[in-house]
JSON list of C-alpha atoms in Angstrom, two decimals:
[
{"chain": "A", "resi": 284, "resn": "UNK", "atom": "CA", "xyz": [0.00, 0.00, 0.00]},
{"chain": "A", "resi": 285, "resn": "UNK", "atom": "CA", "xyz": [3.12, 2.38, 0.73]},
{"chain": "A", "resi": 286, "resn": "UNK", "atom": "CA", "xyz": [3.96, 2.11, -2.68]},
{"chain": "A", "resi": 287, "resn": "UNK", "atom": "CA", "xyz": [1.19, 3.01, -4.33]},
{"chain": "A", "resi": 288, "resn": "UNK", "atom": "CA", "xyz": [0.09, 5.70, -2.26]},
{"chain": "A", "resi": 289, "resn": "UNK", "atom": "CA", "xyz": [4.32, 7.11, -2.52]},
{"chain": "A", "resi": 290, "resn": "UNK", "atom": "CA", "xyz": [3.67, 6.82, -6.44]},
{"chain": "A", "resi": 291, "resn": "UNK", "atom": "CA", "xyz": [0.09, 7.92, -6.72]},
{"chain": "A", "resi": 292, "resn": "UNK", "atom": "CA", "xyz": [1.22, 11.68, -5.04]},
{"chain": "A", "resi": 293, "resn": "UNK", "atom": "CA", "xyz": [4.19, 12.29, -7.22]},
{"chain": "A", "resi": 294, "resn": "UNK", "atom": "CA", "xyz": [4.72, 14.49, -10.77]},
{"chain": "A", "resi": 295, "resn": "UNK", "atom": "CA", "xyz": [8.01, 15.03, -12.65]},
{"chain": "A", "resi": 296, "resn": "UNK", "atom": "CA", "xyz": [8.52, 18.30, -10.47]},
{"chain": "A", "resi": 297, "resn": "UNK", "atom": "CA", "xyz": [9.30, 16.56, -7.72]},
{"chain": "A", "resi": 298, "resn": "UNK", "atom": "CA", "xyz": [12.41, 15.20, -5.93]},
{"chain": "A", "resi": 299, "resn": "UNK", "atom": "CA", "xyz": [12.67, 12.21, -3.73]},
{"chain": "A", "resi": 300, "resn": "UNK", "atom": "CA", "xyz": [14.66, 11.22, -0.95]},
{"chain": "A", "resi": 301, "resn": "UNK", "atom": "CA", "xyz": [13.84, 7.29, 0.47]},
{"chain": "A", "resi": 302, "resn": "UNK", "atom": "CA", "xyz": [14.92, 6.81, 3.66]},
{"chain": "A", "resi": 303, "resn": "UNK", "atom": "CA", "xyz": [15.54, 3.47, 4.51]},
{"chain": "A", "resi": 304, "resn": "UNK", "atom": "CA", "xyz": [15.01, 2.06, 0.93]},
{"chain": "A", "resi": 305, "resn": "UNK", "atom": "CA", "xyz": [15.95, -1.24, 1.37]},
{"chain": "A", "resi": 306, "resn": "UNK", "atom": "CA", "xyz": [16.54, -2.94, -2.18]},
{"chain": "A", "resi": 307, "resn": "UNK", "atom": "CA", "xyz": [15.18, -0.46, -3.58]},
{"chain": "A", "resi": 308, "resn": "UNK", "atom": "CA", "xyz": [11.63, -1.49, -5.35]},
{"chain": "A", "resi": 309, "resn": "UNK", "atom": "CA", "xyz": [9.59, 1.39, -3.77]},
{"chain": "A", "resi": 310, "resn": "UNK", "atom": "CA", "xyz": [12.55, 3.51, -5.08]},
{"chain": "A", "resi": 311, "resn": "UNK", "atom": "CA", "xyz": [12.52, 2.69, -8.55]},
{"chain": "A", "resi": 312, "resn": "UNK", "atom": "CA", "xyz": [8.88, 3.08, -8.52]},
{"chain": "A", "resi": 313, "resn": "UNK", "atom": "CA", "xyz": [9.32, 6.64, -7.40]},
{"chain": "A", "resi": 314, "resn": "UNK", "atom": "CA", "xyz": [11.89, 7.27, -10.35]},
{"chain": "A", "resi": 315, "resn": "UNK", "atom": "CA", "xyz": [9.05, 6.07, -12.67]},
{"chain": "A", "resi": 316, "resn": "UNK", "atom": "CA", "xyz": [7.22, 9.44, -11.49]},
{"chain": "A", "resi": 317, "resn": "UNK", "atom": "CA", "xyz": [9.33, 11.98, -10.38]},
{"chain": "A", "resi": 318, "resn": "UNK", "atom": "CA", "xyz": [12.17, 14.08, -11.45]},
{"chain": "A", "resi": 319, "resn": "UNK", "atom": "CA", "xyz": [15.07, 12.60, -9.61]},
{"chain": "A", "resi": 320, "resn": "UNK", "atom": "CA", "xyz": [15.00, 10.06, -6.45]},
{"chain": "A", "resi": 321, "resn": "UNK", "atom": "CA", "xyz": [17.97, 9.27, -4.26]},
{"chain": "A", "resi": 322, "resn": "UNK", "atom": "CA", "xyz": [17.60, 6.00, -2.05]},
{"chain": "A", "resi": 323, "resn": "UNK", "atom": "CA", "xyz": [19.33, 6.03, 1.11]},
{"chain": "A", "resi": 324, "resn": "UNK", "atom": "CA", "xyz": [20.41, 3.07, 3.35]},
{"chain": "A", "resi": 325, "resn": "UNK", "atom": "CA", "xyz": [22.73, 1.80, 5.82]},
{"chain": "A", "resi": 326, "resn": "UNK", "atom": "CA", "xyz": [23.14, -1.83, 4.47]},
{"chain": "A", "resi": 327, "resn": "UNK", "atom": "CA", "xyz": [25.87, -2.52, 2.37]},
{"chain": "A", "resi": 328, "resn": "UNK", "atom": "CA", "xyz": [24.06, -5.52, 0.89]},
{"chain": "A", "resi": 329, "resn": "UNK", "atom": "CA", "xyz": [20.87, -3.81, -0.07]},
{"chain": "A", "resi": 330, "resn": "UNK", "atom": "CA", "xyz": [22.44, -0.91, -1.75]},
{"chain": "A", "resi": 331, "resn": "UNK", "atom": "CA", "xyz": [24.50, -2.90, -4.08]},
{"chain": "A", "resi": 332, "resn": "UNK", "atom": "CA", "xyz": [21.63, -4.91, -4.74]},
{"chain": "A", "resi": 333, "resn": "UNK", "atom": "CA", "xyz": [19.87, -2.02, -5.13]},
{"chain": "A", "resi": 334, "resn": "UNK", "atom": "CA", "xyz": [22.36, -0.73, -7.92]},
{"chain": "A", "resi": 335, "resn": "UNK", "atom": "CA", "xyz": [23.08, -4.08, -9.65]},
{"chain": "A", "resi": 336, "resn": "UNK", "atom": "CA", "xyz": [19.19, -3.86, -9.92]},
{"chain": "A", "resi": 337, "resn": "UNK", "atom": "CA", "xyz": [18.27, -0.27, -10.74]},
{"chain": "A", "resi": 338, "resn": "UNK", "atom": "CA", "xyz": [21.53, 1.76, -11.51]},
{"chain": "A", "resi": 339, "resn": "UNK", "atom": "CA", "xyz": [20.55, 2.01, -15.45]},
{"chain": "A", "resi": 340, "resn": "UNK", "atom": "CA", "xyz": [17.82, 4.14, -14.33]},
{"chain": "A", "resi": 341, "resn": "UNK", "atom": "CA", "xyz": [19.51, 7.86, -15.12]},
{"chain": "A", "resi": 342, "resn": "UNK", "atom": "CA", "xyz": [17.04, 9.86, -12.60]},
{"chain": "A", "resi": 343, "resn": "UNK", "atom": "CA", "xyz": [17.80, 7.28, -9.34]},
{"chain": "A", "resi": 344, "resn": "UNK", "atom": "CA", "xyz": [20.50, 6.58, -7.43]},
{"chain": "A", "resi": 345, "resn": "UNK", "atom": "CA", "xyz": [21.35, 4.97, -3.90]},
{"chain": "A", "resi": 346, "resn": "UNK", "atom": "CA", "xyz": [24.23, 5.58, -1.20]},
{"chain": "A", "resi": 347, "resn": "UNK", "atom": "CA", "xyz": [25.10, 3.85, 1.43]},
{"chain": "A", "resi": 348, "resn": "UNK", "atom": "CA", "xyz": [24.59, 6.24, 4.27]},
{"chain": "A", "resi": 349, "resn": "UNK", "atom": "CA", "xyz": [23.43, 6.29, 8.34]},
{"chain": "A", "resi": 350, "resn": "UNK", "atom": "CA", "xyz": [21.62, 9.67, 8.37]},
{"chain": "A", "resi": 351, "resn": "UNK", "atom": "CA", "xyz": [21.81, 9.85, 12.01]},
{"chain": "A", "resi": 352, "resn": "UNK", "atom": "CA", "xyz": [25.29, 10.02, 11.97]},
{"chain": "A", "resi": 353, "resn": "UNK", "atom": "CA", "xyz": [25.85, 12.80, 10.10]},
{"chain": "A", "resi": 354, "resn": "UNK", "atom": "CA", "xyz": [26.79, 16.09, 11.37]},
{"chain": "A", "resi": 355, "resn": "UNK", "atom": "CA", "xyz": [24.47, 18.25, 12.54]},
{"chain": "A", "resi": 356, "resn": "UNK", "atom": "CA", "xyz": [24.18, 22.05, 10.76]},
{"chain": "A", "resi": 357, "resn": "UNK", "atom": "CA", "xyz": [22.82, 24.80, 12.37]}
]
């Protein structure tokens, strides 16, 4: 249901960040919409799975990536 409701609300306009996008399916769905979407995850395995499967797509890309961790700007 995530997905389709992620996909449903998007136009070309728009630019997508995926926290937490696993492997990446939801992700590539996104690119199928919007302008440009960037998948972000902390496991090594599902980001290069993620890329072996979707990294011909020109508008999406994924990086490996704890968003907690990085440094705070104020």
């Amino acid at each position: 249901m995530f997905r389709s409701i992620a996909v449903e609300h998007l136009t070309s306009s728009h630019v997508v960040i995926e926290i937490g996008s696993s492997y990446g399916v939801a992700t590539n769905l996104m690119a199928k919409k919007a302008r440009m979407v960037v998948g972000v995850e902390t496991s090594k395995e599902c980001i290069d799975k993620a890329r072996r499967d979707f990294g011909h797509i020109t508008n999406l890309r994924f990086e490996l990536m704890d968003i907690l961790l990085m440094p705070q700007q104020a």
